[in-house]
Short mmCIF file of C-alpha atoms and ligand atoms in Angstrom, two decimals:
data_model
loop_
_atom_site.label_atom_id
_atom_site.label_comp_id
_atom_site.label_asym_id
_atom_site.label_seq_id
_atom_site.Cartn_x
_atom_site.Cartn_y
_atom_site.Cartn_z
CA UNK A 1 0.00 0.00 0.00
CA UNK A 2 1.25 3.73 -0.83
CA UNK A 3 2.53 5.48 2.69
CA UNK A 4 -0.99 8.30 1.69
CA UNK A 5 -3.40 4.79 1.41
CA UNK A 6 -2.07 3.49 5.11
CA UNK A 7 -2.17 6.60 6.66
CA UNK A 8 -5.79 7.63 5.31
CA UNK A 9 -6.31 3.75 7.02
CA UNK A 10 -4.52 4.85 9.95
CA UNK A 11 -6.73 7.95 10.54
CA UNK A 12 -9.93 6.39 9.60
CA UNK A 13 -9.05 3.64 12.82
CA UNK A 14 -7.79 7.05 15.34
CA UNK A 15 -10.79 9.33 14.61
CA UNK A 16 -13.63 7.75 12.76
CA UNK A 17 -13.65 9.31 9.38
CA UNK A 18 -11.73 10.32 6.59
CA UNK A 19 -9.14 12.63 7.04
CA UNK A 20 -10.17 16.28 5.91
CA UNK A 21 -6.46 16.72 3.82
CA UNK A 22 -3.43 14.63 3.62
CA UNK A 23 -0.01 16.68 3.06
CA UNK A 24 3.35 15.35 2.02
CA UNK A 25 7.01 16.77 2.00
CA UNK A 26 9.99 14.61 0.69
CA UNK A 27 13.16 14.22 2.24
CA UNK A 28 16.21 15.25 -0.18
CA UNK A 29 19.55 14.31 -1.61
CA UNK A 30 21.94 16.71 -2.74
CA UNK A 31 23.59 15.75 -5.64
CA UNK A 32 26.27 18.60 -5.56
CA UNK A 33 27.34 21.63 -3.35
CA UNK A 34 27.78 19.73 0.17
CA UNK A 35 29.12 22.47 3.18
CA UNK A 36 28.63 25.43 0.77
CA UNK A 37 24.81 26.14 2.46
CA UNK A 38 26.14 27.78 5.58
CA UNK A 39 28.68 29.87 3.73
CA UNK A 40 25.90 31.42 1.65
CA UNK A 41 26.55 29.21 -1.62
CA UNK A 42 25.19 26.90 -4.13
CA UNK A 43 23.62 23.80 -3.71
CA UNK A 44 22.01 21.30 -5.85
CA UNK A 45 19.65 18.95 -4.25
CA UNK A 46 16.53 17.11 -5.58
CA UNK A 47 13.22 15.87 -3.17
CA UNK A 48 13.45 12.08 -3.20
CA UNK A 49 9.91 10.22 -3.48
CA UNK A 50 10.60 9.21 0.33
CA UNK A 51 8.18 11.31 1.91
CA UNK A 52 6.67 12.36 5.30
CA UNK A 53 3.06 12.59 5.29
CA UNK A 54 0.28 13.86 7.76
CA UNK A 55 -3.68 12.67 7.77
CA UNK A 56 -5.46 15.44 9.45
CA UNK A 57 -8.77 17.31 10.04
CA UNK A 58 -9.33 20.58 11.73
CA UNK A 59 -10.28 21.19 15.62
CA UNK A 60 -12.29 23.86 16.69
CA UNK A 61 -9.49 24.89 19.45
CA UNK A 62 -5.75 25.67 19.96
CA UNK A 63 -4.21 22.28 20.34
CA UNK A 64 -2.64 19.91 18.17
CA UNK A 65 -3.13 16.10 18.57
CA UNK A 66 -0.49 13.96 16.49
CA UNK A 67 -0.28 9.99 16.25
CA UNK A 68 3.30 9.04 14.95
CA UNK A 69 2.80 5.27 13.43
CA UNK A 70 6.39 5.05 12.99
CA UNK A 71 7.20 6.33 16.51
CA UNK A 72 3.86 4.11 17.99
CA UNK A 73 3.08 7.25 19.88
CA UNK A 74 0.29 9.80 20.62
CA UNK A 75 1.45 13.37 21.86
CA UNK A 76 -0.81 16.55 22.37
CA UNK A 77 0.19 20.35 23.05
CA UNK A 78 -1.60 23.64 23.26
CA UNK A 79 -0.85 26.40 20.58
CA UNK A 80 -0.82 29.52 23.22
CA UNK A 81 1.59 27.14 25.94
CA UNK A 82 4.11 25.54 23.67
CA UNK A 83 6.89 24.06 26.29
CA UNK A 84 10.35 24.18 24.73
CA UNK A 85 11.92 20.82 24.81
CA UNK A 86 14.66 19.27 27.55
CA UNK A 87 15.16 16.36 25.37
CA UNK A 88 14.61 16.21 21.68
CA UNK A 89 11.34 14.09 20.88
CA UNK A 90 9.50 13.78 17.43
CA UNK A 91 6.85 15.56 18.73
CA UNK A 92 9.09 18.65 19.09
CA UNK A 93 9.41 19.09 15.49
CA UNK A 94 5.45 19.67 15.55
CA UNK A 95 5.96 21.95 18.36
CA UNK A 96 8.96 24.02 16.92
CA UNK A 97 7.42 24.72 13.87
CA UNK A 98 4.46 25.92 15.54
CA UNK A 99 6.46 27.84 17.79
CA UNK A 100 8.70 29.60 15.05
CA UNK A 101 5.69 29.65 12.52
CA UNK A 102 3.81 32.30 15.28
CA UNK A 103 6.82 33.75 16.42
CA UNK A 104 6.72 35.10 12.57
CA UNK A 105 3.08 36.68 12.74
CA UNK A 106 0.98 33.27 10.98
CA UNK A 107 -2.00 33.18 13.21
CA UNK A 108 -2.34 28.75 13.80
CA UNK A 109 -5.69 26.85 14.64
CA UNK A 110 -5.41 23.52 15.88
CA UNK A 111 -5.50 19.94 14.13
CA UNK A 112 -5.60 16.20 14.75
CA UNK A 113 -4.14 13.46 12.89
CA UNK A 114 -1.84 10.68 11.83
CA UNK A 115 1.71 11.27 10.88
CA UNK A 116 4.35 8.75 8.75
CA UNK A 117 6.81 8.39 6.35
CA UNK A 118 9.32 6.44 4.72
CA UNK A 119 12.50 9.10 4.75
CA UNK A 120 14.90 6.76 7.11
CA UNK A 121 15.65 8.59 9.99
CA UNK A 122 18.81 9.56 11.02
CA UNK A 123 20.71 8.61 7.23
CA UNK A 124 21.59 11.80 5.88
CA UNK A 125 18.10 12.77 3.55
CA UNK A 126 16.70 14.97 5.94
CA UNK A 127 13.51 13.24 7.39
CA UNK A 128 13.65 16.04 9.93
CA UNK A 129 12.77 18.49 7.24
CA UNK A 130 10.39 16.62 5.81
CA UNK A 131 8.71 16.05 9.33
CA UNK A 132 9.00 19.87 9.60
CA UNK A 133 7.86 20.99 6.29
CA UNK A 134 4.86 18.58 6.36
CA UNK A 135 4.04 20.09 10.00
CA UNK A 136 4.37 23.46 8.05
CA UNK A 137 1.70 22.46 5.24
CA UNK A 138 -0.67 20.63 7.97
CA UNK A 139 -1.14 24.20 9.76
CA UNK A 140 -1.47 26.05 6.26
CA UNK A 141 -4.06 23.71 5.29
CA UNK A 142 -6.52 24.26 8.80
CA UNK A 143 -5.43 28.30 9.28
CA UNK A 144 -5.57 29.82 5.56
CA UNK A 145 -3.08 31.47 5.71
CA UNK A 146 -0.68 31.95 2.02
CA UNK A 147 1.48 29.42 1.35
CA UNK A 148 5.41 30.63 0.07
CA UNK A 149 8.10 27.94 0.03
CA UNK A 150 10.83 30.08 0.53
CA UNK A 151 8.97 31.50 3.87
CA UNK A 152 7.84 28.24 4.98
CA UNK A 153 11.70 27.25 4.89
CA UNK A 154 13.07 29.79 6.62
CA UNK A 155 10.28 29.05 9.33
CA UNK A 156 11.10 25.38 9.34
CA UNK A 157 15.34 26.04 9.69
CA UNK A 158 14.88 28.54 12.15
CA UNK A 159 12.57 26.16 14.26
CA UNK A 160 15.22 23.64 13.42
CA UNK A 161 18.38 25.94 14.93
CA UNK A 162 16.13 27.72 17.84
CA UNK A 163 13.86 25.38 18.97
CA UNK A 164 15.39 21.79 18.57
CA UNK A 165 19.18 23.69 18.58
CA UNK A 166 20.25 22.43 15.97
CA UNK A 167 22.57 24.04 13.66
CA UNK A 168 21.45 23.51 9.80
CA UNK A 169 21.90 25.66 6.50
CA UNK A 170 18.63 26.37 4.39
CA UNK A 171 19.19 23.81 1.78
CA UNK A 172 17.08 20.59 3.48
CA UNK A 173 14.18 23.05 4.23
CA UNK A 174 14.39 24.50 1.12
CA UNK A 175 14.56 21.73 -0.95
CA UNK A 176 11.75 20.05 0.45
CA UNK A 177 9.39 22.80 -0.04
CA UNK A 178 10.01 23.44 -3.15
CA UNK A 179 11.38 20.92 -4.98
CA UNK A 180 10.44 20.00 -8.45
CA UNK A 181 9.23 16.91 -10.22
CA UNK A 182 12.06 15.55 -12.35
CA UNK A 183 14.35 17.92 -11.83
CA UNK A 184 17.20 18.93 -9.46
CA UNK A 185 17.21 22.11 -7.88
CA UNK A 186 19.72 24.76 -7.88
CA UNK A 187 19.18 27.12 -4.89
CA UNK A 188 21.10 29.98 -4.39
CA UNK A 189 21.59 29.60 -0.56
CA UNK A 190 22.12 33.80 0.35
CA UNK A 191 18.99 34.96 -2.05
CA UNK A 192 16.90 31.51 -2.08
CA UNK A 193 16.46 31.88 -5.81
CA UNK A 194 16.21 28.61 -6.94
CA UNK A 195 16.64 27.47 -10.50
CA UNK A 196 15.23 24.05 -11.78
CA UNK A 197 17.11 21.72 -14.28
CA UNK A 198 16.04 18.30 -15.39
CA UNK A 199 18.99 15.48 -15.32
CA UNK A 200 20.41 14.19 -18.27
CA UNK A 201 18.80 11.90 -20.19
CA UNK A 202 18.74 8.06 -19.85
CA UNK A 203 20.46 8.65 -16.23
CA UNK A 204 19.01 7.74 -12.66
CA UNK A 205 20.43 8.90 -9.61
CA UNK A 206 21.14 6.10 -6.79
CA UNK A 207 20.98 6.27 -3.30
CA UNK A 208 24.02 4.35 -1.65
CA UNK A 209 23.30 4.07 2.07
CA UNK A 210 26.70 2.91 4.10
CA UNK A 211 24.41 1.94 6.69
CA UNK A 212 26.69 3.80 9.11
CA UNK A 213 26.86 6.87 11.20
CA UNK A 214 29.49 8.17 13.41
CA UNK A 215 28.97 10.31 16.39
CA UNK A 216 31.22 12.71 15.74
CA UNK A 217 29.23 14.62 12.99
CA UNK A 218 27.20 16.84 15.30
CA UNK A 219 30.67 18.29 16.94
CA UNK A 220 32.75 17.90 13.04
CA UNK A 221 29.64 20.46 11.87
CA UNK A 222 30.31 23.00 13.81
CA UNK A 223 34.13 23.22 13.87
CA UNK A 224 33.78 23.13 9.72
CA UNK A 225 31.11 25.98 10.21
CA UNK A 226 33.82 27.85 12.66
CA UNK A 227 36.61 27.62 9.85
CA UNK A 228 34.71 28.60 7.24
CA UNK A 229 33.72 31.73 9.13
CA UNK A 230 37.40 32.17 10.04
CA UNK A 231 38.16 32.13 6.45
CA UNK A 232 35.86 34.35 5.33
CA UNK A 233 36.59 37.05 7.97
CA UNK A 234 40.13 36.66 7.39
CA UNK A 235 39.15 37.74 3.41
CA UNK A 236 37.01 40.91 5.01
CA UNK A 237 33.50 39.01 3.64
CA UNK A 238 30.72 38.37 5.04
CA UNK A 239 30.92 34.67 4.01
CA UNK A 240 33.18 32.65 1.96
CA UNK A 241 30.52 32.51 -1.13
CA UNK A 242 32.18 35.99 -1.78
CA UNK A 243 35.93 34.72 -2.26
CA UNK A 244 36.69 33.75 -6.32
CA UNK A 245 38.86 31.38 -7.23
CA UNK A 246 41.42 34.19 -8.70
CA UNK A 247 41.47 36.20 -5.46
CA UNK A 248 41.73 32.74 -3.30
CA UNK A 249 44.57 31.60 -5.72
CA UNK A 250 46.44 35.55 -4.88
CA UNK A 251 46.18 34.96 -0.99
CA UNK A 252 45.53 31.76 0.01
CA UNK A 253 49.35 31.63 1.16
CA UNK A 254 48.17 33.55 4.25
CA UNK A 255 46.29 31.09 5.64
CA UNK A 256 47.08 28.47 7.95
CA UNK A 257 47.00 25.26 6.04
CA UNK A 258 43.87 23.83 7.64
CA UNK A 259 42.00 26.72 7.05
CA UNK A 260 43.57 26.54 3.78
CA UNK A 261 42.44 23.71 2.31
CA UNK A 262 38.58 23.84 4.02
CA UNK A 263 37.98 27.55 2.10
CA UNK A 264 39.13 25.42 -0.84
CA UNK A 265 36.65 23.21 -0.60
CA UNK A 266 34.35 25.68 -0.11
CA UNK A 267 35.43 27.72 -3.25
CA UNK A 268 35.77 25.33 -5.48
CA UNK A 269 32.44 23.43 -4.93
CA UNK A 270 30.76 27.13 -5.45
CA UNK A 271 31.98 26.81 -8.88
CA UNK A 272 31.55 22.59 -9.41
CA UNK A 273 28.27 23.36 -8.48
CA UNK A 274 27.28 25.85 -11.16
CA UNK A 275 29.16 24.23 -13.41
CA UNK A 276 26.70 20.82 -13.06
CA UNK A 277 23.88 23.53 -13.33
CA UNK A 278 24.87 23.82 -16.96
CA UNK A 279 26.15 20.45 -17.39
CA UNK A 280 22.54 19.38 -17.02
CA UNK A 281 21.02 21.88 -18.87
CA UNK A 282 23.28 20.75 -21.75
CA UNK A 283 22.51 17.07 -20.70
CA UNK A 284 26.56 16.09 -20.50
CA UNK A 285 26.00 13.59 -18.15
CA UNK A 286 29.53 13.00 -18.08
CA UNK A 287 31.07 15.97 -16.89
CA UNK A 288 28.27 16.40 -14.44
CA UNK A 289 29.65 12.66 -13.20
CA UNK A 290 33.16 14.45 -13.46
CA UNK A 291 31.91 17.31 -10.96
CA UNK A 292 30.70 14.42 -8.60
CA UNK A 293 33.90 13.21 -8.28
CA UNK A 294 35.87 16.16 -8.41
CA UNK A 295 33.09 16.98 -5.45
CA UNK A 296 33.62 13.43 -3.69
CA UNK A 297 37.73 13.84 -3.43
CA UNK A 298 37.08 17.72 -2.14
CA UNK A 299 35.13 16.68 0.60
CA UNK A 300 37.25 13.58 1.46
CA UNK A 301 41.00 15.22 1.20
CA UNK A 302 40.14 19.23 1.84
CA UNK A 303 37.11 19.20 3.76
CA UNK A 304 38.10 15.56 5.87
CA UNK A 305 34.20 14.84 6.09
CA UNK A 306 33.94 11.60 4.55
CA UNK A 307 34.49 7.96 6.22
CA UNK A 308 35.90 4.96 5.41
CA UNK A 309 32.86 3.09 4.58
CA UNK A 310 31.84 6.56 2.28
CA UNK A 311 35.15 5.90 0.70
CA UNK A 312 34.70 2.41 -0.04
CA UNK A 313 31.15 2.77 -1.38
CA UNK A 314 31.72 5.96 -3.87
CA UNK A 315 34.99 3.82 -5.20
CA UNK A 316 33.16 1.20 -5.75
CA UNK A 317 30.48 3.03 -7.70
CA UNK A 318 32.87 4.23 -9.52
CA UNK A 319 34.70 1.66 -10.62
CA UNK A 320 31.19 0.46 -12.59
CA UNK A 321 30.99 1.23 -16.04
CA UNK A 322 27.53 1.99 -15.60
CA UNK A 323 28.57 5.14 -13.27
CA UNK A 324 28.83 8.21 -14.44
CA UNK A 325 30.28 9.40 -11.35
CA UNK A 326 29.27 9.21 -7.12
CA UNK A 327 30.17 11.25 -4.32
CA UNK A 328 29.47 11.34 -0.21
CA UNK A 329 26.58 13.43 0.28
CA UNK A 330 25.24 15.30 3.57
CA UNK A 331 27.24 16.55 6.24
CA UNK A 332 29.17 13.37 6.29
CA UNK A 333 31.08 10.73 8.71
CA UNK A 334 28.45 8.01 7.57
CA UNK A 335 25.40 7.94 6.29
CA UNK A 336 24.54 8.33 2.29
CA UNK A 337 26.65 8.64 -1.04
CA UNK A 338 24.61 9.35 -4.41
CA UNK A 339 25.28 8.32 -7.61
CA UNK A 340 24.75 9.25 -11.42
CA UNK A 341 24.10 6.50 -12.97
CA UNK A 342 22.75 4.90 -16.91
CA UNK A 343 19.15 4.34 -16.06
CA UNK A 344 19.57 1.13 -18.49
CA UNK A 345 20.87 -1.78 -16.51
CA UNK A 346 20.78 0.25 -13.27
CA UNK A 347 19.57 -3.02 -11.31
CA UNK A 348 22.76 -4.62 -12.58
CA UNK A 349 24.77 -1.77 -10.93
CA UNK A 350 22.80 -1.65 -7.43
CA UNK A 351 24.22 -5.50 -7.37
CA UNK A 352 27.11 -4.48 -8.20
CA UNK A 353 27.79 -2.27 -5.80
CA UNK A 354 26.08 -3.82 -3.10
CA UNK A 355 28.44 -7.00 -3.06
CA UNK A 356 31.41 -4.40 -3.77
CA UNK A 357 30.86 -2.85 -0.67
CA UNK A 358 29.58 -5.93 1.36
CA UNK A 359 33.04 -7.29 0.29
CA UNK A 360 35.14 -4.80 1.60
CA UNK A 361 33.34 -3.54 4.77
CA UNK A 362 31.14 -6.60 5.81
CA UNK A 363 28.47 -4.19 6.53
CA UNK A 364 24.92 -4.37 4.39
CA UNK A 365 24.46 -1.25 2.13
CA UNK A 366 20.80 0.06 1.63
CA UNK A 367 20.88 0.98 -2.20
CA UNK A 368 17.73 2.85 -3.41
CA UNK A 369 16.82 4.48 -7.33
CA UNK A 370 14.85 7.46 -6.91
CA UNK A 371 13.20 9.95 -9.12
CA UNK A 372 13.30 13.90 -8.18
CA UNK A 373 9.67 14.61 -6.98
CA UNK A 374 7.45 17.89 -5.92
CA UNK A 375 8.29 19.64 -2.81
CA UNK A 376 5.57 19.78 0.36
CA UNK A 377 1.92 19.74 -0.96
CA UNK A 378 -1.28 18.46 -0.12
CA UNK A 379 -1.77 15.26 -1.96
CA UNK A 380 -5.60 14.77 -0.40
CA UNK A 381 -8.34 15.27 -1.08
P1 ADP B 401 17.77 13.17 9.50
O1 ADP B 401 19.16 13.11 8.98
O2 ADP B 401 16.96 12.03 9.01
O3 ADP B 401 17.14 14.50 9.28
P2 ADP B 401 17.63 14.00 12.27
O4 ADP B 401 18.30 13.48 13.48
O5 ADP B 401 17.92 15.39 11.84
O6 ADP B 401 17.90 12.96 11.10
O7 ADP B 401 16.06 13.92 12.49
C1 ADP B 401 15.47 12.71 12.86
C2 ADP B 401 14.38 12.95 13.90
O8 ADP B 401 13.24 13.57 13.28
C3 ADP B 401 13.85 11.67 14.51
O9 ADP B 401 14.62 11.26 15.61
C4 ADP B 401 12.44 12.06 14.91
O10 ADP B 401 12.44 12.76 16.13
C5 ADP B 401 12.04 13.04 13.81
N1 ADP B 401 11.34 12.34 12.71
C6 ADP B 401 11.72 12.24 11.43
N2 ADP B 401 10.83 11.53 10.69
C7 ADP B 401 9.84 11.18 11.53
C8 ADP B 401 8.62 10.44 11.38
N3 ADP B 401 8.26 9.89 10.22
N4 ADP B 401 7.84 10.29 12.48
C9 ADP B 401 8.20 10.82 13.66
N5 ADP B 401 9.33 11.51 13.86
C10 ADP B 401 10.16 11.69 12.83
MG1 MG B 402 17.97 16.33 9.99
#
């Protein structure tokens, strides 16, 4: 059954009836531009079909009643007494973007209903934006108010950094309200401009889960996030979107080497980045694959975000002739890698890589195709 028929089953068992709407809002993978969000860059993500949805109808008060199926849980709060959380539950991702939603003037009636999904949690494609970003359409739908994806974003990050502290750039909000069907996403991450482009023909991109995470990312995050603004003040800008590649190349000598080599990373996946803008529009699915790599060893060598069982997977990818090119992707130590690949034997290639990696690591990969799909909408009725 499709994740929108169980949970319009799911609600009908909580409350009775058919839900009044049903909203949806996909999780993401970037395919390019990883660490370049918080420095004001480019990134290129796509919404994944994985999705988190919410059954709901409208209550005649301020409170919100939520059933998590995946959780196996029933929570309730009050719109005018939202308690700020001690230790992060799912429920607080209702609450915080309730709480930052009225801190920015939307006025919020309460709802019931049924939320679920199928974004894996905690693997690097953002289920806690798509939680948030669904939570964000469920109040649109019962208060009225005008829907903007670029607003409802900025809502869901800042609920994300002020209410369940942690520290995130726009791109996972972004993307997952306003992604596009088919197409990746190019968001400018200072003006949140966004500029649509479909991938190349015949190719699919591949989700290569490591089915790994290391505790360290959380801590990693913010040191990056501290160099980077290091770097940028040392260069007198406001962030280090603003440093070209000429005037890097004139004074990068006065930095210490490991600030060094992170602005590098940062600088030159600025430009990778808009250069696979225009690799896809021209359809060159090789040099976008090129980019991916070029991306992949950045990230590993200059940034020092990847892992070993990253490594092994992307090399492994690449090493198939039916790869155009793969890369980690997310903040890194674990998690996902994505891959271009030829949509024509791509089950072929998901063995492939699967025994690869089981091979090397002894650990089961989780290898998924997906297709780019819409941002957060109402799917019901
Ligand atoms: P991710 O990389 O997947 O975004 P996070 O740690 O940022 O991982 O967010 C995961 C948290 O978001 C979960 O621990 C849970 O609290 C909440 N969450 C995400 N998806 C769901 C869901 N379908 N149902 C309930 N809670 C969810
Ligand atoms: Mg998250």
């Amino acid at each position: 059954m499709s994740p929108s028929k169980t949970i319009k089953h799911a609600f009908k068992a909580a409350f009775g009836e058919d839900p009044a709407f049903i909203v949806r809002a996909p999780g993401r993978v970037n395919l390019i531009g990883e660490h370049t969000d918080y420095n004001d860059g480019f990134v290129f993500p796509m919404a994944i079909e994985r999705a988190t949805f919410i059954a709901l109808r409208p209550r005649a008060d301020y409170r919100v009643l939520a059933i998590s199926l995946d959780m196996d849980d029933r929570r309730a709060f009050a719109l005018d007494d939202l308690q700020r959380p001690t230790e992060t539950e799912w429920i607080d991702y209702l609450v915080g973007v309730a709480w930052s939603l009225q801190e920015r003037g939307y006025q919020l009636r309460g709802w019931e209903g049924v939320v679920s999904g199928d974004v894996p949690i905690g693997s690097g494609l953002s289920s806690s934006a798509a939680l948030e970003l669904a939570t964000a359409r469920a109040f649109y739908e019962v208060s009225g108010f005008e829907w903007d994806a670029a607003a409802m974003a900025l809502a869901c990050q800042a609920a994300e950094n002020n209410w369940l502290g942690v520290k995130c750039g726009i791109m996972d909000q972004m993307i997952s309200a306003a992604g596009v069907e088919d197409r990746a996403l190019l968001i400018d991450c200072r003006s949140l401009e966004t500029a649509s482009a479909p991938l190349p023909p015949d190719t699919v991109v591949v989700i290569l889960d490591t089915n790994t995470r290391r505790g360290l990312v959380d801590s990693a995050y913010n040191e990056r996030r501290e160099q980077c603004e290091a770097a940028a003040q040392h260069f007198g800008v406001s962030a280090l979107r603003d440093v070209y590649s000429e005037l890097f190349a004139e004074r990068e000598h006065e930095l210490v080497p490991l600030m060094r080599m992170r602005a590098r990373h940062v600088i030159t996946e600025n430009e990778r980045t808009l250069q696979a803008r225009d690799a896809m529009n021209a359809g060159d699915a090789e040099t976008l694959g090129q980019l991916m790599i070029a991306s992949h060893i950045s990230l590993r060598d200059d940034f020092a975000v990847s892992s070993p069982a990253l490594d092994t997977i992307v090399d492994c990818a690449n090493a198939d002739p039916a790869c155009y090119g793969a890369r980690m992707t997310g903040a890194g130590f674990g998690g996902c890698a994505v891959a271009l690949a030829r949509g024509d034997g791509v089950e072929t290639f998901v063995d492939r890589v699967g025994t690869c990696y089981r091979e090397a690591t002894g650990n089961e990969p989780i290898i998924t195709v997906t297709g780019a799909s819409r941002g957060a909408e109402t799917v019901y009725p």
